[in-house]
Short mmCIF file of C-alpha atoms and ligand atoms in Angstrom, two decimals:
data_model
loop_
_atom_site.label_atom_id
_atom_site.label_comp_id
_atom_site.label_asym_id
_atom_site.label_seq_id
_atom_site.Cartn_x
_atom_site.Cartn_y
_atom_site.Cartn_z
CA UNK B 21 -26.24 18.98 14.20
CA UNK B 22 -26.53 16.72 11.27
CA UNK B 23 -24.27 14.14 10.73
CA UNK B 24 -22.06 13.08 7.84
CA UNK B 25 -23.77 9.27 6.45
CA UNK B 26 -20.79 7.40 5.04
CA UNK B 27 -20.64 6.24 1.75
CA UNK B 28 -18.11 3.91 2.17
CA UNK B 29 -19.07 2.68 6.09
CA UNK B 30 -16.26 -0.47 5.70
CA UNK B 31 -13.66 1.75 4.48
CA UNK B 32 -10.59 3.48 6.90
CA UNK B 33 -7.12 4.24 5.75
CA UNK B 34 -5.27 2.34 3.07
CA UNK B 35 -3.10 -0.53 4.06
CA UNK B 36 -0.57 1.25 2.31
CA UNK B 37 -0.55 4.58 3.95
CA UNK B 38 -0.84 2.48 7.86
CA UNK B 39 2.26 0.37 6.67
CA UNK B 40 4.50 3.07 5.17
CA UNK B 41 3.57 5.20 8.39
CA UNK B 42 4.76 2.44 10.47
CA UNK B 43 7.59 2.08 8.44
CA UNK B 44 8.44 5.41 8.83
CA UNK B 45 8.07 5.40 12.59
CA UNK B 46 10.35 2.25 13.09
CA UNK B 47 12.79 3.43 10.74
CA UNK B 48 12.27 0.21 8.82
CA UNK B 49 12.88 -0.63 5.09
CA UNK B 50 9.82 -0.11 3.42
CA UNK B 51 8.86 -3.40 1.40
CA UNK B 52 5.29 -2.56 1.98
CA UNK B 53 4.11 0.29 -0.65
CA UNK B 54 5.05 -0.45 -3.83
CA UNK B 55 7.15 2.24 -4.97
CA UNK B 56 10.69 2.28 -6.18
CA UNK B 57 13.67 3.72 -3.87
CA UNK B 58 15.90 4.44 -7.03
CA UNK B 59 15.15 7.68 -8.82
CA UNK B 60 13.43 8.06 -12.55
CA UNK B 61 16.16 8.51 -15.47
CA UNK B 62 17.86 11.68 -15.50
CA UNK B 63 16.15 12.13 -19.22
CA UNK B 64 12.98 12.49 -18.22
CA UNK B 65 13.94 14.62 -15.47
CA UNK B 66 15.92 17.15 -17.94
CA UNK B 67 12.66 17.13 -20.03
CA UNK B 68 10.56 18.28 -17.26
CA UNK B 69 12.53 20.69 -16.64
CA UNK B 70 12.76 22.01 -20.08
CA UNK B 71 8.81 21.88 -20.84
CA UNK B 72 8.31 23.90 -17.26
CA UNK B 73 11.13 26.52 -18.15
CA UNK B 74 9.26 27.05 -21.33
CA UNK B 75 6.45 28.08 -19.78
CA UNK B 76 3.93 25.10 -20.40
CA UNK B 77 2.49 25.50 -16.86
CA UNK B 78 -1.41 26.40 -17.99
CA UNK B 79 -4.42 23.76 -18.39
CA UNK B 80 -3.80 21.04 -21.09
CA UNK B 81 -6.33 20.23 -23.20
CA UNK B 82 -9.36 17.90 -21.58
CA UNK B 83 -8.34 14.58 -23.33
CA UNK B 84 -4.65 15.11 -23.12
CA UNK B 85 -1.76 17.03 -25.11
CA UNK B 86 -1.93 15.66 -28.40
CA UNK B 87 1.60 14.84 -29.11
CA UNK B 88 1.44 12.45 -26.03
CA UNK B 89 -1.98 11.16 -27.23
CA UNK B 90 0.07 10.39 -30.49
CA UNK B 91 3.59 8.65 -29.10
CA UNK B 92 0.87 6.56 -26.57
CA UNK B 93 -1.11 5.23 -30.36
CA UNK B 94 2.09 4.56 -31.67
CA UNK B 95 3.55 2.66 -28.76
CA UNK B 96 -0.40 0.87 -28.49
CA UNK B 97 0.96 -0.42 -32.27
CA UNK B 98 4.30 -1.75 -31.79
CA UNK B 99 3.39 -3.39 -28.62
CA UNK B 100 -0.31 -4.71 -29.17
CA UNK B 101 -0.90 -4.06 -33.03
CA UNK B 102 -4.00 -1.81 -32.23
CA UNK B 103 -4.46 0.55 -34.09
CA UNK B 104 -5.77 3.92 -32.10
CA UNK B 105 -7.28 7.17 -33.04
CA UNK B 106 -5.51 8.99 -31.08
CA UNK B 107 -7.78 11.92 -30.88
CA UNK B 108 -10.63 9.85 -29.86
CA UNK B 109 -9.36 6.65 -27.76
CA UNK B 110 -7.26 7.72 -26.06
CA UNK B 111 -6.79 9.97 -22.70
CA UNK B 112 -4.10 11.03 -20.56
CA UNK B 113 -4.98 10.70 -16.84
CA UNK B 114 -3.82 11.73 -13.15
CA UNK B 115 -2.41 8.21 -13.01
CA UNK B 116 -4.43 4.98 -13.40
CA UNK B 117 -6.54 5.27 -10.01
CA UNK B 118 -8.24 8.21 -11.82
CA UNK B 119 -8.70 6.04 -14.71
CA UNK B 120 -10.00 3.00 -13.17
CA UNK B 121 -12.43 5.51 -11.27
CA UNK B 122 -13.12 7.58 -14.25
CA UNK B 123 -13.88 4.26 -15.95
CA UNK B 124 -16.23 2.84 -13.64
CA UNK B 125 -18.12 6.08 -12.80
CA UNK B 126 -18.73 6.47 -16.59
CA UNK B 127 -20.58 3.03 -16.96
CA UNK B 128 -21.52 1.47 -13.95
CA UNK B 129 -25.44 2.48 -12.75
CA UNK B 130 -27.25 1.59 -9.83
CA UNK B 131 -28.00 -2.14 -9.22
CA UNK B 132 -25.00 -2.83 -12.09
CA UNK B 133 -22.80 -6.11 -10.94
CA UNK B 134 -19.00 -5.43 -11.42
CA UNK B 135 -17.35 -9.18 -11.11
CA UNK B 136 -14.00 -8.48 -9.23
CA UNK B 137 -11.28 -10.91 -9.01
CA UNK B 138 -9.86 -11.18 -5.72
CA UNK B 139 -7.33 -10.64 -4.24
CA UNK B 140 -7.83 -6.94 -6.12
CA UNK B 141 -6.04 -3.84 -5.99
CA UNK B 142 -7.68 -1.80 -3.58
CA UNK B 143 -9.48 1.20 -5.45
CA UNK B 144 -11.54 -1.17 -7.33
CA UNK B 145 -14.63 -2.03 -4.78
CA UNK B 146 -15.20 1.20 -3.48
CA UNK B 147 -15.48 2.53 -6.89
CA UNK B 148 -18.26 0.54 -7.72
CA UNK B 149 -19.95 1.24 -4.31
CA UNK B 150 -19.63 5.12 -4.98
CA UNK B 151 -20.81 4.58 -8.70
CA UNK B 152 -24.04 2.54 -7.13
CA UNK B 153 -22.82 -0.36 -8.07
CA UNK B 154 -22.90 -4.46 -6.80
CA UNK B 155 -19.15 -5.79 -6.47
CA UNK B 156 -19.10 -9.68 -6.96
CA UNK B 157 -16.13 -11.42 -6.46
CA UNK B 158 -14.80 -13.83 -7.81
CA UNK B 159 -11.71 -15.17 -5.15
CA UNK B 160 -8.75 -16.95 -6.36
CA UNK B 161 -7.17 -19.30 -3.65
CA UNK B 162 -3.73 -19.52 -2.17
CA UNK B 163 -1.41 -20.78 -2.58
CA UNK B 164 -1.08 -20.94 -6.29
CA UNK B 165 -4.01 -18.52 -6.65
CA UNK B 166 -5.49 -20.17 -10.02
CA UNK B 167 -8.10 -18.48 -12.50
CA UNK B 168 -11.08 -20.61 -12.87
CA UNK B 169 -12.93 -19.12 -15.62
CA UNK B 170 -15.79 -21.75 -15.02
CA UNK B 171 -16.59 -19.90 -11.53
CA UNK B 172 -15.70 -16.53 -13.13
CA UNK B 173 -19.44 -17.99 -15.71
CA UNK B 174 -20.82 -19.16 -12.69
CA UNK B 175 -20.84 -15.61 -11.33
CA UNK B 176 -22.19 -13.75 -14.18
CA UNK B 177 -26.11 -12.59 -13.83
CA UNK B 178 -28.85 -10.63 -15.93
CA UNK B 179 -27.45 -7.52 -13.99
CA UNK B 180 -23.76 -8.08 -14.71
CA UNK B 181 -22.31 -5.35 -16.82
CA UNK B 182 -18.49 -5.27 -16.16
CA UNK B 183 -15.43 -7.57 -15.13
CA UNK B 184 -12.48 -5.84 -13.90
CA UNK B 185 -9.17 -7.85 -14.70
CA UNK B 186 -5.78 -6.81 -13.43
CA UNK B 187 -2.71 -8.42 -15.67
CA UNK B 188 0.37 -8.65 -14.33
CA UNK B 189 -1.91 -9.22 -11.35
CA UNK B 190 -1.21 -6.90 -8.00
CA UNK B 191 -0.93 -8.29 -5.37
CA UNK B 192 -0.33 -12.12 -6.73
CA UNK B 193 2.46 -11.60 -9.41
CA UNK B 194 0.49 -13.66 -12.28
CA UNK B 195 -0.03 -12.80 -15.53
CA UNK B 196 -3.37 -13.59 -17.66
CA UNK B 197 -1.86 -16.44 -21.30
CA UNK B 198 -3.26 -16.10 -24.12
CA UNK B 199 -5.77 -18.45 -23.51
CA UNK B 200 -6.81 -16.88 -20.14
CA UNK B 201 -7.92 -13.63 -22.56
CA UNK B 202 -9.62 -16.12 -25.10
CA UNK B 203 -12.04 -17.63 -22.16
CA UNK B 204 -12.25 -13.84 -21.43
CA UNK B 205 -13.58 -12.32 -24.85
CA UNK B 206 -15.72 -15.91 -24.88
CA UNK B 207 -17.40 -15.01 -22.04
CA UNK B 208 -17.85 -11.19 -22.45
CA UNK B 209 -18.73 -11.55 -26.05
CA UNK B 210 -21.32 -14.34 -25.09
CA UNK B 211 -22.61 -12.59 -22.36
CA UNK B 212 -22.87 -8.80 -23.46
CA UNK B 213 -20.37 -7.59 -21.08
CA UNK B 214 -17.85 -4.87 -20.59
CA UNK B 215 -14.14 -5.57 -19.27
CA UNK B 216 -11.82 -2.78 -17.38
CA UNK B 217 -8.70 -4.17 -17.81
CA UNK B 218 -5.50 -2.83 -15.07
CA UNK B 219 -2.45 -3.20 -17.21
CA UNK B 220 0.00 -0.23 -14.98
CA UNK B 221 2.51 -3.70 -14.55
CA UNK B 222 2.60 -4.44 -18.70
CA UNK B 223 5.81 -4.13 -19.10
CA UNK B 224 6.96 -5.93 -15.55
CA UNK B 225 6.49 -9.92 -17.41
CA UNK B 226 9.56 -12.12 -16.48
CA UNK B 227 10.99 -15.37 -17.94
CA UNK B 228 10.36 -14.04 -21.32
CA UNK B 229 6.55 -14.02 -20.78
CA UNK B 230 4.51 -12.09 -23.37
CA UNK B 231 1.86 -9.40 -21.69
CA UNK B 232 -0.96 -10.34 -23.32
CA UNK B 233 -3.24 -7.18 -23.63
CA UNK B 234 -7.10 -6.74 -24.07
CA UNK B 235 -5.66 -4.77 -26.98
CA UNK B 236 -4.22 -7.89 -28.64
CA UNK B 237 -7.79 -9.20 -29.43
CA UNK B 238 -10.45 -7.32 -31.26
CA UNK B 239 -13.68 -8.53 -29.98
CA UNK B 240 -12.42 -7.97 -26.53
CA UNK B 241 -11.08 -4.76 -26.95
CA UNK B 242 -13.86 -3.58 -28.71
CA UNK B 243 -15.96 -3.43 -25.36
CA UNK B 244 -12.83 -2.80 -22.94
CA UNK B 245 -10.95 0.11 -21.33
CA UNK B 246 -7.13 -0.70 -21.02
CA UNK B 247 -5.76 1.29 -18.02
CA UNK B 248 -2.09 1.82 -17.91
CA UNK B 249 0.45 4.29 -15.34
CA UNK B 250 3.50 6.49 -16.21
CA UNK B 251 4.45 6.01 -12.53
CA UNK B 252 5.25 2.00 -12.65
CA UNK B 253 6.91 2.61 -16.75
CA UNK B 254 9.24 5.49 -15.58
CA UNK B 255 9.77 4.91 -11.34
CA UNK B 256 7.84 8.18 -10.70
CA UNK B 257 4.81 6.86 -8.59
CA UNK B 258 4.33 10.35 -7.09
CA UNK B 259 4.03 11.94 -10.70
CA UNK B 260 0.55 10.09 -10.82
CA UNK B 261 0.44 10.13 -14.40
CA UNK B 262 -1.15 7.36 -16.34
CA UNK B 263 -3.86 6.52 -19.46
CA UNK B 264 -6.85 5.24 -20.42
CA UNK B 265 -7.55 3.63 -23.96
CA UNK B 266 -10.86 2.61 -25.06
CA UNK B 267 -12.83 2.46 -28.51
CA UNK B 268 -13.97 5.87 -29.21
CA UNK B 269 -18.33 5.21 -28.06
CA UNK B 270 -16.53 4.05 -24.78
CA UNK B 271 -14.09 7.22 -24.56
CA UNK B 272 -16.85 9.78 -25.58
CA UNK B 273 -18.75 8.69 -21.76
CA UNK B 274 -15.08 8.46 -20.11
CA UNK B 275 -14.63 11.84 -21.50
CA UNK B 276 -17.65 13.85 -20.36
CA UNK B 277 -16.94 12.35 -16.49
CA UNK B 278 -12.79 12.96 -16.91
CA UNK B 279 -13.69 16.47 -17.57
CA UNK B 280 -15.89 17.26 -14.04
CA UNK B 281 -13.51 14.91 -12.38
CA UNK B 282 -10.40 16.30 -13.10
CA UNK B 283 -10.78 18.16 -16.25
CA UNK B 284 -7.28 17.13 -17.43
CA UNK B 285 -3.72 16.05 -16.21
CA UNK B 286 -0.66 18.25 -15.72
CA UNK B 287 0.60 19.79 -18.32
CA UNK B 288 4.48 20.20 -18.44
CA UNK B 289 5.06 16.11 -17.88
CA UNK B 290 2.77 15.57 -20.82
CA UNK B 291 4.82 16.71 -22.97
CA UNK B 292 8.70 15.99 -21.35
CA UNK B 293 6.41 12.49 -21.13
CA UNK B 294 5.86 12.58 -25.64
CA UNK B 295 9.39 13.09 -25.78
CA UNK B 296 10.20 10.19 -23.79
CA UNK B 297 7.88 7.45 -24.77
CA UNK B 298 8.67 7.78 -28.56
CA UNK B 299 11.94 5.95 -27.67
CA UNK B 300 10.86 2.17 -27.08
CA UNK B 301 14.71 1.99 -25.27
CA UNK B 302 12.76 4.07 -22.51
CA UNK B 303 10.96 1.18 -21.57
CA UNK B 304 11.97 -2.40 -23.18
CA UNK B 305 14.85 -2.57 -20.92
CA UNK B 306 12.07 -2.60 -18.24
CA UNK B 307 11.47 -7.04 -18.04
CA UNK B 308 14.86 -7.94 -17.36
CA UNK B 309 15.58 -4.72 -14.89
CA UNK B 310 13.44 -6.24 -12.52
CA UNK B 311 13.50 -9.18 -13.24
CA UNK B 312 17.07 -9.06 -11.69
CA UNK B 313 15.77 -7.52 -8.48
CA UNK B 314 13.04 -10.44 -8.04
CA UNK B 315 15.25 -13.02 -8.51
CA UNK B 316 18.01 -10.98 -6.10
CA UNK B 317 15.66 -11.12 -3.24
CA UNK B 318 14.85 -14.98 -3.33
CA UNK B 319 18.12 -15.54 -3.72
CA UNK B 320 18.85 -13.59 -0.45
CA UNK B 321 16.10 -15.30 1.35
CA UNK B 322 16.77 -18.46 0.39
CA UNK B 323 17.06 -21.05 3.33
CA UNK B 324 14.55 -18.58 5.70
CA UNK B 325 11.41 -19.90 6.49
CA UNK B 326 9.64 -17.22 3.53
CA UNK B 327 8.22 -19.52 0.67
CA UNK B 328 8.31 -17.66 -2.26
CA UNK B 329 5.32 -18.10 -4.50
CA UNK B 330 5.52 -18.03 -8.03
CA UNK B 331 5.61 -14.63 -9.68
CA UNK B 332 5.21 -13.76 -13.19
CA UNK B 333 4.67 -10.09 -13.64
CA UNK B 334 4.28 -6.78 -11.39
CA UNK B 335 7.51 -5.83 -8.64
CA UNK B 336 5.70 -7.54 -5.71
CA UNK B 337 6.75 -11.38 -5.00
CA UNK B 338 4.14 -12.99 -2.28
CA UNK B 339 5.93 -15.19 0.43
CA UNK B 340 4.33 -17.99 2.37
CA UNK B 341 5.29 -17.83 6.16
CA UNK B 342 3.33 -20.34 7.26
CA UNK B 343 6.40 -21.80 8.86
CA UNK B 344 7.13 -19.19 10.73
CA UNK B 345 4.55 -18.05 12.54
CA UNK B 346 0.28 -18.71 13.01
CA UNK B 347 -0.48 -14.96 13.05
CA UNK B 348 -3.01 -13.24 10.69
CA UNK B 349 -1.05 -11.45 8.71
CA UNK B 350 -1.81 -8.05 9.10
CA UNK B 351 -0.40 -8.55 12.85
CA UNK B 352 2.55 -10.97 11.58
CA UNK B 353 3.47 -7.43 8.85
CA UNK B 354 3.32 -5.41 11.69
CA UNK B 355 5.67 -7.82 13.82
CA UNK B 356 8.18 -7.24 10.91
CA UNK B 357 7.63 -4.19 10.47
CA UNK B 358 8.49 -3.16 14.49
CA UNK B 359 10.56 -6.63 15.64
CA UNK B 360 12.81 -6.77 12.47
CA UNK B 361 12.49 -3.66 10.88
CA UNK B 362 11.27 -4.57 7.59
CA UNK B 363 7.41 -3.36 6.22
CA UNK B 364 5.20 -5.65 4.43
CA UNK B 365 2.03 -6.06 3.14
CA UNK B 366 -0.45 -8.35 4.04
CA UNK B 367 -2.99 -10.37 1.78
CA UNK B 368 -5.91 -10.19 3.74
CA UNK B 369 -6.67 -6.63 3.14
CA UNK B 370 -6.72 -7.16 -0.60
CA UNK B 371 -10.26 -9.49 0.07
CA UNK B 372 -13.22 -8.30 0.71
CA UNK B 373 -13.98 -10.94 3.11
CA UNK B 374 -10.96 -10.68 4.92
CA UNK B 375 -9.57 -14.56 4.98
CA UNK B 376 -6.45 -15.44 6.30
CA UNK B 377 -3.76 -17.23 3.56
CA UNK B 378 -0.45 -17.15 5.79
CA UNK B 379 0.89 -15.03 2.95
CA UNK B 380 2.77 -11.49 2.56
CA UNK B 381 3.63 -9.50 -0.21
CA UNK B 382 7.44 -7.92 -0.16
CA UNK B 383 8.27 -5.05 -2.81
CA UNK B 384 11.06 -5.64 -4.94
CA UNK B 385 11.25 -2.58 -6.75
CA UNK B 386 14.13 -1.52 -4.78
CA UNK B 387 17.89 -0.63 -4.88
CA UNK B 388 20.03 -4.02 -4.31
CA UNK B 389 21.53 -3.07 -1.39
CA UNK B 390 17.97 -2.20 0.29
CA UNK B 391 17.31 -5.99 -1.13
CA UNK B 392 20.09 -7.34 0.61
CA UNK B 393 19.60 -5.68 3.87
CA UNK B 394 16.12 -6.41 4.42
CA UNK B 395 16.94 -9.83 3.15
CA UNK B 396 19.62 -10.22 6.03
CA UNK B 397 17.01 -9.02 9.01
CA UNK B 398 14.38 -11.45 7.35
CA UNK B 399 16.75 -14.17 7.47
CA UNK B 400 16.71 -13.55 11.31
CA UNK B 401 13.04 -14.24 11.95
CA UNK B 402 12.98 -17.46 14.06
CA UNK B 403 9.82 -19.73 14.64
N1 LIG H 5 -3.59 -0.48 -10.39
C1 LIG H 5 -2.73 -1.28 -9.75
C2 LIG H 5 -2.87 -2.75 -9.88
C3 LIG H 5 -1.72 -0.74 -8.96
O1 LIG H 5 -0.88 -1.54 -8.31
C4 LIG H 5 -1.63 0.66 -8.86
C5 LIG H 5 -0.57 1.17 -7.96
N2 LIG H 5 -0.14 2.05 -7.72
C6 LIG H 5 -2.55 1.46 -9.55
C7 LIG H 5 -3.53 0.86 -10.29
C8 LIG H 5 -2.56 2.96 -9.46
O2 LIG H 5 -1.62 3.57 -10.27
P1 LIG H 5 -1.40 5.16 -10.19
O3 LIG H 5 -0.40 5.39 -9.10
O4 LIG H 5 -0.89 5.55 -11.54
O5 LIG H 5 -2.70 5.78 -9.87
N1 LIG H 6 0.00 0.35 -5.95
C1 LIG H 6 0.75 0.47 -4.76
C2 LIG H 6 0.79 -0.86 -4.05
O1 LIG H 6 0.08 -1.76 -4.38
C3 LIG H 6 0.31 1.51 -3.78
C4 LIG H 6 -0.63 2.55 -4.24
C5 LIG H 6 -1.07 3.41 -3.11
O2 LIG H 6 -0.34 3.65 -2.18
N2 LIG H 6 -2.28 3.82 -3.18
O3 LIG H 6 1.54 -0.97 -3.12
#
């Protein structure tokens, strides 16, 4: 019988999915995933609710229900100062994975380099592949993991069409200045080049940080989709709700592949979502909420042999446990995970040529007492 040719050969299951089974099976706290153990606010929930008792349980339209396409402009303008059409740039999404995908299928060809900086979220690569696309990547080193935009130029080619950028960066908890962006739109603008820019962590910036946005600078914007997720704004991960925004020539190509690819997003949290995102109290409380929980788990694992490295943005702090232990990581996460009960993620996986960097990502968008008590069986791990 004829047999299935991969398309994706290197790929098996998501680091996430093995860690939060093992979790699961050792009954361990789950640092590993990022997803928050606290519940969304009790607002949005009532609103949900409400739009499903009213009977809003048939398709959407394609691009998104337009009241939610309006309060997502409007919010684009007090946060960035971009003004949107919100008819035309903008579409609600089944959370940003279908966005980045959606994104990439739309203008990536065969032969087309994608420049990925890595570590990188892990839908990214195997988009391109499936879209017929090169991924080039452009690796940041530990252990302060710094952008060199000089080796970013190095890296672009005749066939380069599109840099991905993820700010607040997942999994290394930095966050793109002002100038970063500048040496961006220099280079994209000089270059011809598009930019798919993950922003799902904009409003997780600590230390009074600003999130600087492709949507704060014209030029760059002008040849970007900005990719953001209801799940990180509102603690709902499994809602997978999110957004795309892009000038309207870029949009009308998203569109025509959002529409085979999904067609459009559910319909009753559109619109309990429009009456929730026209507050800006929904979500500017957002920085210093966990801000509190990042600096609540270093705190707790202070004097432990985890190094915290510095983190700007996202709810994921990267530890250094070099003085630990010499395992790789993915085995020295799963010795946590088993010996002391508490699930991490390892770095390695989030390269595509898997080096080692002695370094583990923890999840801090937890309750404090889930904080606390991993913190205490952490504290226990002994060279
Ligand atoms: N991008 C990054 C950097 C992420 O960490 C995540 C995590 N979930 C996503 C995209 C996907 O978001 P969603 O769940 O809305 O698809
Ligand atoms: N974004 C989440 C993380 O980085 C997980 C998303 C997923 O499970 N696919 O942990």
């Amino acid at each position: 019988m004829r047999r299935i040719v991969s398309k994706l050969p290197e790929v098996g299951t998501t680091i996430f999915t093995t860690m939060s089974s093992l979790a699961k099976k050792c009954s361990a706290i789950n640092l590993g995933q990022g997803f928050p153990d606290f519940d969304c606010p009790q607002e949005i929930k009532d609103r949900i609710n409400f739009h499903l008792q009213q009977g809003r349980n048939q398709y959407a339209p394609m691009s998104g229900v337009p009241e939610l396409k309006w309060a997502i402009a409007d919010k684009i303008k007090r946060s960035y100062g971009l003004e949107l059409d919100a008819d035309r740039e903008v579409t609600v999404t089944a959370g940003a994975t279908q966005g980045l995908f959606t994104a990439i299928m739309a203008l990536v060809g065969r032969g087309d380099e994608v420049i990925v900086i890595e570590p990188a979220y892990d839908s990214y690569v195997p988009s391109i592949v499936l879209a017929g696309g090169k991924p080039v990547t452009c690796e940041l080193d530990p252990p302060d993991f710094t952008m060199n935009w000089e080796r970013m130029a190095s890296l672009v080619t005749s066939r380069t069409k599109l840099i991905v950028i993820n700010t607040p960066h997942n999994p290394i908890g930095k966050i793109f200045s002002e100038k970063d962006m500048l040496a961006l739109q220099d280079l994209v603008t000089t270059h011809d080049l598009f930019v798919l820019s993950d922003e799902v962590y904009e409003h997780l910036v600590f230390d009074d940080a600003n999130h600087q946005s492709v949507c704060r600078f014209k030029a760059l914007f002008e040849r970007s989709f900005a990719v953001y997720s209801f799940g990180k704004t509102f603690h709902a991960t499994g809602w997978k709700m999110g957004y795309v925004v892009a000038p309207e020539d870029l949009m009308k190509e998203f569109r025509k592949v959002h529409q085979f690819n999904v067609f459009s997003a559910n319909s009753f949290v559109q619109y309990a979502l429009a009456d929730i995102l026209t507050n800006p109290a929904s979500y500017d409380y957002l920085p210093s909420f966990f801000q509190k929980k990042r600096d609540l788990l270093s705190h707790h694992l202070a004097g432990s042999g985890f190094r915290p490295i510095s983190c700007e943005g996202t709810y994921f702090q990267l530890f250094d446990y070099t003085k630990l232990s010499d395992m790789d990581d993915l085995a020295f996460c799963k010795y946590l995970t088993t010996q002391h009960g508490v699930a991490a993620i390892p770095i390695s996986v989030f390269y595509t040529s898997q080096r080692q960097a002695g370094v583990m990502r923890l999840c801090f968008a937890k309750k404090e007492d889930t904080l606390i008590s991993a913190a205490a069986r952490l504290q226990r791990v002994r060279q």
